[in-house]
Amino acid sequence: MIAEIITIGSEITMGSTLNTHSKYISGKLLEIGIETYYHTSVDDNKARVKDIIKISLQRADLIITTGGLGPTDDDLTKEVITEALGLDLVKDIDMENNIKSIFDKLNKTMSNNNLKQALKPKGSQFLKNSIGTAPGILLSKDNRTIVMLPGPPKEMELMFNNEVLPLLHEDFNIINKSINIIGIGESQLEMRIKDLINKDPDIKIATFAKELEVEIKIVGKGKNKDIIENKVNNVIKILEDRFNEYIYGFDNVPIEAIVLNLLKEKGYKVGFCESCTGGLISSRFSRIPGVSEVFDRSIVTYSNNAKIEELGVKSDTLEKYGAVSEETAIEMANGLLTRNNLNLALSITGIAGPDGGTDKKPVGLVYMCIANKGISIPIKCNFNGNRESIQNKASIRAFFELRKFLLIND
C-alpha cells in the first residue's frame, strides 16, 4: 500500500507553522507496514487543493489530509475532495446534534457556520474528535482510501491513533525494531546493507540519519507471527555482526539512558567537567529519572582560570599545549576525579566555533578524557557543522565513549 500525506493550510506554506504532521503520520504508518511515498503541502486555495487531490488519486492507495475541516470559509478540504470524486455532501443529523451539544456544554453560542462540520461526502464515515468540534472523515472509493484529519496537532494525533490506525491495520502481524548506531555515516552504512534491502518482501529495512547517529529500522509484516519474528531476528543478528563496534542500543532508547543503566549496574558515581559543551552533557543526563543515583556533580570550566581553579589544571599545561588539547583534557578529568564520591570522570574541551579555529586546531576539534582511579583514556574528535551542531555531536559522542569505557573497564 502506497500512502501520500497532504498537509493543507496557508500557515504551513508561508512558514508560520512547522509541519510536524507528515513526520508523525509517516512514522506511525511505517509501524504497521505502510510506506509513505509522498509528502505534499498546499495552501488554502480551492483550485490548488483540487489539483493536488487529483494527482494524489493517481499515485497513492491511501491519502491522508490534515487541516481544512473547520467552520470557516477557507476550511475547504472536505468540499474539494467531495467535488473531485464526483460525490454529494450530505448532512449527518447525529453529528449536527453532537456539535450543538459540545457548544451547550461549554455554555457558548454556536455560529451557523459550525453546522458545515456536520456535512460529509456521501458514503463516508465520520471519525470521532474527542477534544474538538471538527470530526474527521474516512472515505473509500475506487480502491482508494481517503482519510481527512483536523489540523490542530493534539486533535490530529488523538484521532489518528484512536480512530484511524485500528481501521487501517490489516490482517497482518507487524514487528517493528530499530538498531541505533554511532560512528559510521548513513551512506557508508547503507552500502554495507545493500544486499539485505529488498531481499525479502516481508521485511522492510530503512536507515534514518540523526545528529551523529543512524537508526536502522527493520519492519516485518506477515500473517504468521512466528515466521516474521524469525525473519526479523535473523536480520538483526546479521546487522549486529556487521556493525557490532558501532551499535549502542536498540529501539531508540537514548544513549544517555543506556549509560545510566551501566553506571547503576556497576554502582559507580560519575561527574562531568565541560568546557566547549557548556553543560549540555550534564543537562541531557539530568533529564533522565533516577539519575541522582549515579550522577554526583558537574562543573562548567569555560575559561582557563576556571580550569586551573576548579580542576587543578597546570598553567604550564595550558601555556604549552593550549586549552584544547589532549593534555588539558586528561588533567581536567583527573582533577575532577579528586573530588569525594566519584568513581568516574569525563572531561571535554574543544572549539565549537564559529570563530577561534586555526590550521592546527580547526573549528570542530574536541578532546575528551574518561578517567577512573587507575586509567585515563583521551579521545580526539573532529566534528563539522555550526556551533550548535558541534556541541550536540560532541555530547552524543561523549556518552558513546562513556558507554564503551564502562563495558571494557571495571
mmCIF file of C-alpha atoms in Angstrom:
data_model
loop_
_atom_site.group_PDB
_atom_site.id
_atom_site.type_symbol
_atom_site.label_atom_id
_atom_site.label_comp_id
_atom_site.label_asym_id
_atom_site.label_seq_id
_atom_site.Cartn_x
_atom_site.Cartn_y
_atom_site.Cartn_z
ATOM 1 C CA MET A 1 0.000 0.000 0.000
ATOM 2 C CA ILE A 2 1.384 3.401 -1.042
ATOM 3 C CA ALA A 3 0.480 6.394 1.104
ATOM 4 C CA GLU A 4 0.536 10.126 0.497
ATOM 5 C CA ILE A 5 0.169 12.757 3.203
ATOM 6 C CA ILE A 6 -1.240 16.129 2.226
ATOM 7 C CA THR A 7 -0.973 18.961 4.742
ATOM 8 C CA ILE A 8 -3.358 21.777 3.881
ATOM 9 C CA GLY A 9 -3.025 25.319 5.186
ATOM 10 C CA SER A 10 -1.511 28.657 4.195
ATOM 11 C CA GLU A 11 0.144 28.857 7.614
ATOM 12 C CA ILE A 12 2.290 25.856 6.597
ATOM 13 C CA THR A 13 3.246 27.014 3.090
ATOM 14 C CA MET A 14 4.026 30.531 4.388
ATOM 15 C CA GLY A 15 6.366 29.107 7.029
ATOM 16 C CA SER A 16 4.357 30.350 10.009
ATOM 17 C CA THR A 17 3.688 26.823 11.295
ATOM 18 C CA LEU A 18 6.133 23.917 11.343
ATOM 19 C CA ASN A 19 4.760 20.894 9.520
ATOM 20 C CA THR A 20 5.140 18.103 12.079
ATOM 21 C CA HIS A 21 2.097 16.174 10.823
ATOM 22 C CA SER A 22 3.861 14.461 7.908
ATOM 23 C CA LYS A 23 6.683 13.186 10.120
ATOM 24 C CA TYR A 24 4.284 11.925 12.790
ATOM 25 C CA ILE A 25 1.872 10.154 10.448
ATOM 26 C CA SER A 26 4.637 8.635 8.291
ATOM 27 C CA GLY A 27 6.284 7.129 11.351
ATOM 28 C CA LYS A 28 3.029 5.649 12.587
ATOM 29 C CA LEU A 29 2.190 4.218 9.159
ATOM 30 C CA LEU A 30 5.596 2.569 8.857
ATOM 31 C CA GLU A 31 4.986 0.810 12.167
ATOM 32 C CA ILE A 32 2.070 -1.017 10.577
ATOM 33 C CA GLY A 33 3.887 -1.722 7.338
ATOM 34 C CA ILE A 34 2.502 1.083 5.176
ATOM 35 C CA GLU A 35 5.068 3.098 3.226
ATOM 36 C CA THR A 36 4.641 6.810 2.595
ATOM 37 C CA TYR A 37 5.962 7.815 -0.816
ATOM 38 C CA TYR A 38 4.799 11.424 -0.956
ATOM 39 C CA HIS A 39 4.567 14.437 1.371
ATOM 40 C CA THR A 40 2.685 17.373 -0.112
ATOM 41 C CA SER A 41 1.803 20.762 1.379
ATOM 42 C CA VAL A 42 -0.630 23.178 -0.237
ATOM 43 C CA ASP A 43 -2.155 26.493 0.775
ATOM 44 C CA ASP A 44 -5.840 27.239 1.366
ATOM 45 C CA ASN A 45 -6.644 27.667 -2.300
ATOM 46 C CA LYS A 46 -9.502 25.627 -3.723
ATOM 47 C CA ALA A 47 -8.068 25.177 -7.217
ATOM 48 C CA ARG A 48 -4.618 24.137 -5.960
ATOM 49 C CA VAL A 49 -6.027 21.764 -3.345
ATOM 50 C CA LYS A 50 -8.192 20.163 -6.027
ATOM 51 C CA ASP A 51 -5.196 19.721 -8.344
ATOM 52 C CA ILE A 52 -3.185 18.052 -5.569
ATOM 53 C CA ILE A 53 -6.039 15.699 -4.700
ATOM 54 C CA LYS A 54 -6.409 14.634 -8.339
ATOM 55 C CA ILE A 55 -2.675 13.960 -8.635
ATOM 56 C CA SER A 56 -2.684 12.001 -5.390
ATOM 57 C CA LEU A 57 -5.583 9.823 -6.534
ATOM 58 C CA GLN A 58 -3.447 8.687 -9.472
ATOM 59 C CA ARG A 59 -0.404 7.615 -7.446
ATOM 60 C CA ALA A 60 -1.424 6.602 -3.921
ATOM 61 C CA ASP A 61 -3.661 3.947 -2.388
ATOM 62 C CA LEU A 62 -4.012 5.767 0.914
ATOM 63 C CA ILE A 63 -4.389 9.546 1.035
ATOM 64 C CA ILE A 64 -4.313 11.304 4.383
ATOM 65 C CA THR A 65 -5.056 15.015 4.598
ATOM 66 C CA THR A 66 -4.668 17.299 7.596
ATOM 67 C CA GLY A 67 -6.315 20.675 8.013
ATOM 68 C CA GLY A 68 -9.224 22.428 6.390
ATOM 69 C CA LEU A 69 -12.049 20.759 8.329
ATOM 70 C CA GLY A 70 -13.036 23.757 10.439
ATOM 71 C CA PRO A 71 -16.104 26.005 10.132
ATOM 72 C CA THR A 72 -14.588 28.977 8.251
ATOM 73 C CA ASP A 73 -14.738 29.761 4.532
ATOM 74 C CA ASP A 74 -11.103 28.756 3.958
ATOM 75 C CA ASP A 75 -11.733 25.326 5.504
ATOM 76 C CA LEU A 76 -12.426 23.579 2.225
ATOM 77 C CA THR A 77 -10.785 20.148 2.321
ATOM 78 C CA LYS A 78 -13.999 18.177 2.574
ATOM 79 C CA GLU A 79 -15.745 20.168 -0.098
ATOM 80 C CA VAL A 80 -12.867 19.931 -2.591
ATOM 81 C CA ILE A 81 -12.397 16.175 -2.123
ATOM 82 C CA THR A 82 -16.123 15.580 -2.464
ATOM 83 C CA GLU A 83 -16.151 17.559 -5.708
ATOM 84 C CA ALA A 84 -13.017 15.850 -7.054
ATOM 85 C CA LEU A 85 -14.633 12.444 -6.528
ATOM 86 C CA GLY A 86 -17.953 13.496 -8.060
ATOM 87 C CA LEU A 87 -19.885 12.919 -4.862
ATOM 88 C CA ASP A 88 -22.540 14.871 -2.958
ATOM 89 C CA LEU A 89 -22.259 16.364 0.514
ATOM 90 C CA VAL A 90 -24.943 15.061 2.865
ATOM 91 C CA LYS A 91 -25.965 16.208 6.314
ATOM 92 C CA ASP A 92 -25.500 13.882 9.269
ATOM 93 C CA ILE A 93 -28.173 14.697 11.867
ATOM 94 C CA ASP A 94 -26.386 12.830 14.652
ATOM 95 C CA MET A 95 -23.204 14.804 14.060
ATOM 96 C CA GLU A 96 -25.120 18.066 13.917
ATOM 97 C CA ASN A 97 -26.679 17.301 17.303
ATOM 98 C CA ASN A 98 -23.278 16.317 18.655
ATOM 99 C CA ILE A 99 -21.738 19.633 17.600
ATOM 100 C CA LYS A 100 -24.623 21.539 19.182
ATOM 101 C CA SER A 101 -24.197 19.613 22.430
ATOM 102 C CA ILE A 102 -20.463 20.497 22.557
ATOM 103 C CA PHE A 103 -21.315 24.202 22.492
ATOM 104 C CA ASP A 104 -24.097 23.718 25.035
ATOM 105 C CA LYS A 105 -21.709 22.046 27.473
ATOM 106 C CA LEU A 106 -19.258 24.924 27.064
ATOM 107 C CA ASN A 107 -22.064 27.486 27.508
ATOM 108 C CA LYS A 108 -21.095 29.052 24.197
ATOM 109 C CA THR A 109 -23.258 30.274 21.339
ATOM 110 C CA MET A 110 -22.763 28.238 18.180
ATOM 111 C CA SER A 111 -22.393 30.096 14.889
ATOM 112 C CA ASN A 112 -24.331 28.766 11.922
ATOM 113 C CA ASN A 113 -21.108 28.130 10.028
ATOM 114 C CA ASN A 114 -20.270 25.397 12.555
ATOM 115 C CA LEU A 115 -23.060 23.327 11.026
ATOM 116 C CA LYS A 116 -20.953 22.752 7.888
ATOM 117 C CA GLN A 117 -18.900 20.372 10.049
ATOM 118 C CA ALA A 118 -21.915 18.028 10.105
ATOM 119 C CA LEU A 119 -21.669 17.570 6.327
ATOM 120 C CA LYS A 120 -19.804 14.612 4.846
ATOM 121 C CA PRO A 121 -19.269 13.057 1.396
ATOM 122 C CA LYS A 122 -21.943 10.511 0.582
ATOM 123 C CA GLY A 123 -20.821 7.012 1.546
ATOM 124 C CA SER A 124 -18.162 8.186 4.016
ATOM 125 C CA GLN A 125 -17.999 7.846 7.789
ATOM 126 C CA PHE A 126 -17.131 10.345 10.482
ATOM 127 C CA LEU A 127 -14.137 9.887 12.753
ATOM 128 C CA LYS A 128 -14.665 10.954 16.344
ATOM 129 C CA ASN A 129 -12.911 14.084 17.583
ATOM 130 C CA SER A 130 -12.853 13.716 21.373
ATOM 131 C CA ILE A 131 -11.274 17.114 22.083
ATOM 132 C CA GLY A 132 -12.580 19.371 19.302
ATOM 133 C CA THR A 133 -15.594 20.155 17.147
ATOM 134 C CA ALA A 134 -14.199 19.147 13.741
ATOM 135 C CA PRO A 135 -14.812 15.441 13.055
ATOM 136 C CA GLY A 136 -12.520 13.553 10.737
ATOM 137 C CA ILE A 137 -13.750 11.612 7.710
ATOM 138 C CA LEU A 138 -12.846 8.257 6.199
ATOM 139 C CA LEU A 139 -13.881 7.517 2.629
ATOM 140 C CA SER A 140 -13.240 4.550 0.342
ATOM 141 C CA LYS A 141 -13.794 4.816 -3.407
ATOM 142 C CA ASP A 142 -12.304 3.142 -6.480
ATOM 143 C CA ASN A 143 -9.778 1.144 -4.408
ATOM 144 C CA ARG A 144 -8.556 4.323 -2.760
ATOM 145 C CA THR A 145 -8.843 5.176 0.933
ATOM 146 C CA ILE A 146 -9.009 8.845 1.878
ATOM 147 C CA VAL A 147 -8.668 9.988 5.473
ATOM 148 C CA MET A 148 -9.332 13.618 6.413
ATOM 149 C CA LEU A 149 -7.938 14.750 9.767
ATOM 150 C CA PRO A 150 -8.151 18.098 11.585
ATOM 151 C CA GLY A 151 -5.178 20.458 11.649
ATOM 152 C CA PRO A 152 -4.531 21.063 15.384
ATOM 153 C CA PRO A 153 -1.754 18.604 16.369
ATOM 154 C CA LYS A 154 -3.393 17.248 19.531
ATOM 155 C CA GLU A 155 -6.687 16.635 17.744
ATOM 156 C CA MET A 156 -4.950 15.079 14.747
ATOM 157 C CA GLU A 157 -2.739 12.721 16.758
ATOM 158 C CA LEU A 158 -5.507 11.540 19.068
ATOM 159 C CA MET A 159 -7.876 10.905 16.175
ATOM 160 C CA PHE A 160 -5.213 9.151 14.107
ATOM 161 C CA ASN A 161 -4.248 6.811 16.939
ATOM 162 C CA ASN A 162 -7.734 6.067 18.260
ATOM 163 C CA GLU A 163 -9.852 6.138 15.107
ATOM 164 C CA VAL A 164 -7.667 5.649 12.037
ATOM 165 C CA LEU A 165 -4.986 3.124 12.958
ATOM 166 C CA PRO A 166 -7.482 0.433 14.051
ATOM 167 C CA LEU A 167 -9.247 0.789 10.681
ATOM 168 C CA LEU A 168 -6.034 0.695 8.631
ATOM 169 C CA HIS A 169 -4.402 -2.193 10.447
ATOM 170 C CA GLU A 170 -4.650 -5.093 8.021
ATOM 171 C CA ASP A 171 -4.841 -8.746 8.980
ATOM 172 C CA PHE A 172 -1.083 -8.901 9.424
ATOM 173 C CA ASN A 173 1.377 -9.203 12.261
ATOM 174 C CA ILE A 174 3.682 -6.189 12.321
ATOM 175 C CA ILE A 175 7.060 -6.332 14.070
ATOM 176 C CA ASN A 176 8.975 -3.070 14.268
ATOM 177 C CA LYS A 177 12.575 -2.975 15.535
ATOM 178 C CA SER A 178 15.374 -0.412 15.468
ATOM 179 C CA ILE A 179 19.137 -0.621 15.796
ATOM 180 C CA ASN A 180 20.880 2.571 16.913
ATOM 181 C CA ILE A 181 24.379 3.335 15.670
ATOM 182 C CA ILE A 182 27.082 5.949 16.266
ATOM 183 C CA GLY A 183 30.395 6.312 14.484
ATOM 184 C CA ILE A 184 29.545 5.438 10.891
ATOM 185 C CA GLY A 185 27.792 7.644 8.337
ATOM 186 C CA GLU A 186 24.448 6.780 6.765
ATOM 187 C CA SER A 187 25.853 6.491 3.226
ATOM 188 C CA GLN A 188 28.663 4.161 4.298
ATOM 189 C CA LEU A 189 26.256 2.107 6.376
ATOM 190 C CA GLU A 190 23.780 1.830 3.523
ATOM 191 C CA MET A 191 26.472 0.500 1.197
ATOM 192 C CA ARG A 192 27.136 -2.304 3.669
ATOM 193 C CA ILE A 193 23.482 -3.378 3.906
ATOM 194 C CA LYS A 194 22.515 -3.155 0.236
ATOM 195 C CA ASP A 195 22.383 -6.919 -0.012
ATOM 196 C CA LEU A 196 19.694 -7.032 2.682
ATOM 197 C CA ILE A 197 17.431 -4.270 1.357
ATOM 198 C CA ASN A 198 14.550 -5.643 -0.731
ATOM 199 C CA LYS A 199 15.882 -9.174 -0.309
ATOM 200 C CA ASP A 200 12.681 -10.352 1.392
ATOM 201 C CA PRO A 201 9.273 -8.824 0.537
ATOM 202 C CA ASP A 202 8.157 -9.400 4.135
ATOM 203 C CA ILE A 203 11.000 -7.310 5.557
ATOM 204 C CA LYS A 204 11.478 -3.572 5.099
ATOM 205 C CA ILE A 205 14.868 -2.103 6.053
ATOM 206 C CA ALA A 206 15.439 1.647 6.111
ATOM 207 C CA THR A 207 18.084 3.993 7.510
ATOM 208 C CA PHE A 208 17.462 7.365 9.146
ATOM 209 C CA ALA A 209 20.281 9.814 9.861
ATOM 210 C CA LYS A 210 20.166 11.913 13.014
ATOM 211 C CA GLU A 211 22.766 14.142 14.708
ATOM 212 C CA LEU A 212 25.851 11.867 14.674
ATOM 213 C CA GLU A 213 23.552 8.832 14.864
ATOM 214 C CA VAL A 214 21.925 6.491 12.375
ATOM 215 C CA GLU A 215 18.829 4.425 13.042
ATOM 216 C CA ILE A 216 18.330 1.195 11.120
ATOM 217 C CA LYS A 217 14.641 0.385 11.162
ATOM 218 C CA ILE A 218 13.515 -3.181 10.454
ATOM 219 C CA VAL A 219 9.804 -3.767 9.857
ATOM 220 C CA GLY A 220 8.476 -7.285 9.356
ATOM 221 C CA LYS A 221 4.967 -7.898 8.110
ATOM 222 C CA GLY A 222 3.137 -11.189 7.541
ATOM 223 C CA LYS A 223 0.291 -13.448 8.544
ATOM 224 C CA ASN A 224 2.413 -15.914 10.518
ATOM 225 C CA LYS A 225 3.833 -14.176 13.591
ATOM 226 C CA ASP A 226 6.498 -16.818 14.338
ATOM 227 C CA ILE A 227 7.862 -16.712 10.804
ATOM 228 C CA ILE A 228 8.036 -12.909 10.800
ATOM 229 C CA GLU A 229 9.727 -12.835 14.210
ATOM 230 C CA ASN A 230 12.361 -15.292 12.991
ATOM 231 C CA LYS A 231 12.986 -13.251 9.853
ATOM 232 C CA VAL A 232 13.361 -10.005 11.807
ATOM 233 C CA ASN A 233 15.652 -11.632 14.382
ATOM 234 C CA ASN A 234 17.833 -13.089 11.627
ATOM 235 C CA VAL A 235 18.246 -9.653 10.062
ATOM 236 C CA ILE A 236 19.114 -8.139 13.439
ATOM 237 C CA LYS A 237 21.716 -10.858 14.026
ATOM 238 C CA ILE A 238 23.349 -10.131 10.650
ATOM 239 C CA LEU A 239 23.398 -6.392 11.385
ATOM 240 C CA GLU A 240 24.838 -6.966 14.861
ATOM 241 C CA ASP A 241 27.681 -8.996 13.366
ATOM 242 C CA ARG A 242 28.440 -6.318 10.779
ATOM 243 C CA PHE A 243 28.198 -3.245 12.985
ATOM 244 C CA ASN A 244 28.940 -4.503 16.478
ATOM 245 C CA GLU A 245 31.520 -1.810 17.230
ATOM 246 C CA TYR A 246 29.087 0.966 16.276
ATOM 247 C CA ILE A 247 25.857 -0.264 17.879
ATOM 248 C CA TYR A 248 24.978 1.405 21.165
ATOM 249 C CA GLY A 249 21.389 0.259 21.620
ATOM 250 C CA PHE A 250 18.072 -0.845 20.254
ATOM 251 C CA ASP A 251 14.569 0.555 19.710
ATOM 252 C CA ASN A 252 15.618 4.192 20.149
ATOM 253 C CA VAL A 253 16.465 4.081 23.847
ATOM 254 C CA PRO A 254 18.560 7.281 24.340
ATOM 255 C CA ILE A 255 22.257 6.612 24.743
ATOM 256 C CA GLU A 256 22.362 8.569 27.994
ATOM 257 C CA ALA A 257 19.750 6.183 29.431
ATOM 258 C CA ILE A 258 21.942 3.232 28.438
ATOM 259 C CA VAL A 259 24.916 4.857 30.182
ATOM 260 C CA LEU A 260 22.758 5.410 33.278
ATOM 261 C CA ASN A 261 21.862 1.716 33.442
ATOM 262 C CA LEU A 262 25.515 0.667 33.063
ATOM 263 C CA LEU A 263 26.542 3.006 35.875
ATOM 264 C CA LYS A 264 23.814 1.561 38.092
ATOM 265 C CA GLU A 265 24.952 -1.983 37.347
ATOM 266 C CA LYS A 266 28.498 -1.135 38.391
ATOM 267 C CA GLY A 267 27.478 1.041 41.333
ATOM 268 C CA TYR A 268 29.538 3.967 40.015
ATOM 269 C CA LYS A 269 29.233 7.693 40.634
ATOM 270 C CA VAL A 270 30.123 9.878 37.649
ATOM 271 C CA GLY A 271 30.999 13.536 37.255
ATOM 272 C CA PHE A 272 31.408 15.783 34.216
ATOM 273 C CA CYS A 273 33.655 18.782 33.622
ATOM 274 C CA GLU A 274 32.679 20.618 30.469
ATOM 275 C CA SER A 275 34.183 23.451 28.508
ATOM 276 C CA CYS A 276 33.017 23.673 24.864
ATOM 277 C CA THR A 277 29.643 21.971 25.545
ATOM 278 C CA GLY A 278 28.819 24.386 28.354
ATOM 279 C CA GLY A 279 26.846 21.903 30.440
ATOM 280 C CA LEU A 280 24.968 20.210 27.589
ATOM 281 C CA ILE A 281 26.205 16.727 28.562
ATOM 282 C CA SER A 282 25.094 17.248 32.149
ATOM 283 C CA SER A 283 21.752 18.663 31.014
ATOM 284 C CA ARG A 284 20.994 15.653 28.809
ATOM 285 C CA PHE A 285 21.968 13.262 31.573
ATOM 286 C CA SER A 286 19.986 15.015 34.303
ATOM 287 C CA ARG A 287 16.742 14.800 32.281
ATOM 288 C CA ILE A 288 16.537 11.060 32.955
ATOM 289 C CA PRO A 289 14.529 9.987 36.023
ATOM 290 C CA GLY A 290 16.668 8.237 38.627
ATOM 291 C CA VAL A 291 19.920 9.835 37.501
ATOM 292 C CA SER A 292 20.701 11.085 41.021
ATOM 293 C CA GLU A 293 21.655 7.527 41.933
ATOM 294 C CA VAL A 294 24.800 7.752 39.776
ATOM 295 C CA PHE A 295 25.322 11.454 38.941
ATOM 296 C CA ASP A 296 27.392 13.229 41.585
ATOM 297 C CA ARG A 297 28.377 16.591 40.133
ATOM 298 C CA SER A 298 29.087 18.719 37.077
ATOM 299 C CA ILE A 299 31.405 21.682 36.601
ATOM 300 C CA VAL A 300 31.481 24.027 33.611
ATOM 301 C CA THR A 301 35.068 25.294 33.396
ATOM 302 C CA TYR A 302 34.877 27.509 30.355
ATOM 303 C CA SER A 303 37.857 29.796 30.975
ATOM 304 C CA ASN A 304 41.466 28.845 31.578
ATOM 305 C CA ASN A 305 41.254 30.292 35.080
ATOM 306 C CA ALA A 306 38.276 28.065 35.841
ATOM 307 C CA LYS A 307 40.205 25.021 34.655
ATOM 308 C CA ILE A 308 43.082 25.966 36.950
ATOM 309 C CA GLU A 309 40.996 26.911 39.999
ATOM 310 C CA GLU A 310 38.295 24.236 39.837
ATOM 311 C CA LEU A 311 40.206 21.275 38.389
ATOM 312 C CA GLY A 312 43.853 21.925 39.148
ATOM 313 C CA VAL A 313 44.921 22.072 35.507
ATOM 314 C CA LYS A 314 48.526 23.307 35.449
ATOM 315 C CA SER A 315 49.133 26.728 33.948
ATOM 316 C CA ASP A 316 52.218 25.277 32.252
ATOM 317 C CA THR A 317 49.995 22.716 30.501
ATOM 318 C CA LEU A 318 47.675 25.420 29.220
ATOM 319 C CA GLU A 319 50.574 27.569 28.025
ATOM 320 C CA LYS A 320 52.415 24.721 26.312
ATOM 321 C CA TYR A 321 49.533 22.729 24.811
ATOM 322 C CA GLY A 322 46.539 25.068 24.976
ATOM 323 C CA ALA A 323 43.091 24.663 26.487
ATOM 324 C CA VAL A 324 42.041 22.456 23.566
ATOM 325 C CA SER A 325 44.478 19.604 23.870
ATOM 326 C CA GLU A 326 44.771 16.012 24.977
ATOM 327 C CA GLU A 327 46.953 17.041 27.899
ATOM 328 C CA THR A 328 44.418 19.542 29.214
ATOM 329 C CA ALA A 329 41.536 17.090 28.839
ATOM 330 C CA ILE A 330 43.473 14.497 30.858
ATOM 331 C CA GLU A 331 44.267 16.956 33.652
ATOM 332 C CA MET A 332 40.649 18.151 33.717
ATOM 333 C CA ALA A 333 39.302 14.629 34.185
ATOM 334 C CA ASN A 334 41.855 13.689 36.825
ATOM 335 C CA GLY A 335 41.322 16.972 38.631
ATOM 336 C CA LEU A 336 37.603 16.279 38.903
ATOM 337 C CA LEU A 337 38.318 12.710 39.983
ATOM 338 C CA THR A 338 39.975 14.001 43.184
ATOM 339 C CA ARG A 339 36.570 15.070 44.498
ATOM 340 C CA ASN A 340 34.916 12.770 47.002
ATOM 341 C CA ASN A 341 32.431 10.089 45.932
ATOM 342 C CA LEU A 342 33.494 9.935 42.274
ATOM 343 C CA ASN A 343 34.425 6.655 40.568
ATOM 344 C CA LEU A 344 34.484 8.081 37.072
ATOM 345 C CA ALA A 345 35.076 11.472 35.467
ATOM 346 C CA LEU A 346 34.531 12.701 31.924
ATOM 347 C CA SER A 347 36.069 15.911 30.640
ATOM 348 C CA ILE A 348 35.539 17.730 27.369
ATOM 349 C CA THR A 349 37.250 20.731 25.783
ATOM 350 C CA GLY A 350 37.113 21.956 22.206
ATOM 351 C CA ILE A 351 36.428 24.651 19.635
ATOM 352 C CA ALA A 352 32.719 24.921 18.880
ATOM 353 C CA GLY A 353 33.111 27.942 16.587
ATOM 354 C CA PRO A 354 32.261 29.772 14.518
ATOM 355 C CA ASP A 355 35.484 31.578 15.483
ATOM 356 C CA GLY A 356 38.635 30.504 17.302
ATOM 357 C CA GLY A 357 39.897 27.886 14.895
ATOM 358 C CA THR A 358 43.378 27.702 13.341
ATOM 359 C CA ASP A 359 45.054 25.469 10.770
ATOM 360 C CA LYS A 360 46.430 23.254 13.530
ATOM 361 C CA LYS A 361 43.311 23.409 15.676
ATOM 362 C CA PRO A 362 40.272 23.898 13.439
ATOM 363 C CA VAL A 363 36.701 24.572 14.494
ATOM 364 C CA GLY A 364 35.161 21.252 15.487
ATOM 365 C CA LEU A 365 38.282 19.870 17.171
ATOM 366 C CA VAL A 366 37.266 18.333 20.511
ATOM 367 C CA TYR A 367 39.231 16.415 23.123
ATOM 368 C CA MET A 368 37.609 14.252 25.769
ATOM 369 C CA CYS A 369 39.028 12.170 28.564
ATOM 370 C CA ILE A 370 37.414 9.453 30.632
ATOM 371 C CA ALA A 371 39.244 8.578 33.836
ATOM 372 C CA ASN A 372 38.855 6.319 36.822
ATOM 373 C CA LYS A 373 41.320 5.732 39.667
ATOM 374 C CA GLY A 374 43.502 3.503 37.510
ATOM 375 C CA ILE A 375 43.336 4.718 33.913
ATOM 376 C CA SER A 376 42.808 7.834 31.797
ATOM 377 C CA ILE A 377 41.680 7.463 28.199
ATOM 378 C CA PRO A 378 41.844 10.573 25.967
ATOM 379 C CA ILE A 379 39.717 10.763 22.816
ATOM 380 C CA LYS A 380 40.285 13.142 19.914
ATOM 381 C CA CYS A 381 37.321 14.074 17.687
ATOM 382 C CA ASN A 382 36.725 16.329 14.705
ATOM 383 C CA PHE A 383 33.136 17.423 14.104
ATOM 384 C CA ASN A 384 31.670 19.520 11.310
ATOM 385 C CA GLY A 385 28.650 21.807 11.308
ATOM 386 C CA ASN A 386 27.702 25.022 13.057
ATOM 387 C CA ARG A 387 28.253 25.760 16.749
ATOM 388 C CA GLU A 388 25.050 24.088 17.936
ATOM 389 C CA SER A 389 25.634 21.019 15.781
ATOM 390 C CA ILE A 390 29.205 20.604 17.028
ATOM 391 C CA GLN A 391 28.063 20.866 20.630
ATOM 392 C CA ASN A 392 25.286 18.329 20.087
ATOM 393 C CA LYS A 393 27.579 15.886 18.297
ATOM 394 C CA ALA A 394 30.209 16.236 20.996
ATOM 395 C CA SER A 395 27.698 15.475 23.758
ATOM 396 C CA ILE A 396 26.390 12.387 21.962
ATOM 397 C CA ARG A 397 29.913 11.146 21.284
ATOM 398 C CA ALA A 398 30.786 11.666 24.941
ATOM 399 C CA PHE A 399 28.035 9.287 26.024
ATOM 400 C CA PHE A 400 29.078 6.787 23.344
ATOM 401 C CA GLU A 401 32.665 6.795 24.610
ATOM 402 C CA LEU A 402 31.486 6.566 28.200
ATOM 403 C CA ARG A 403 29.410 3.520 27.303
ATOM 404 C CA LYS A 404 32.440 1.848 25.665
ATOM 405 C CA PHE A 405 34.600 2.612 28.693
ATOM 406 C CA LEU A 406 32.058 1.105 31.080
ATOM 407 C CA LEU A 407 31.770 -2.082 29.007
ATOM 408 C CA ILE A 408 35.536 -2.596 28.812
ATOM 409 C CA ASN A 409 36.898 -1.299 32.127
ATOM 410 C CA ASP A 410 35.958 -2.172 35.690
#
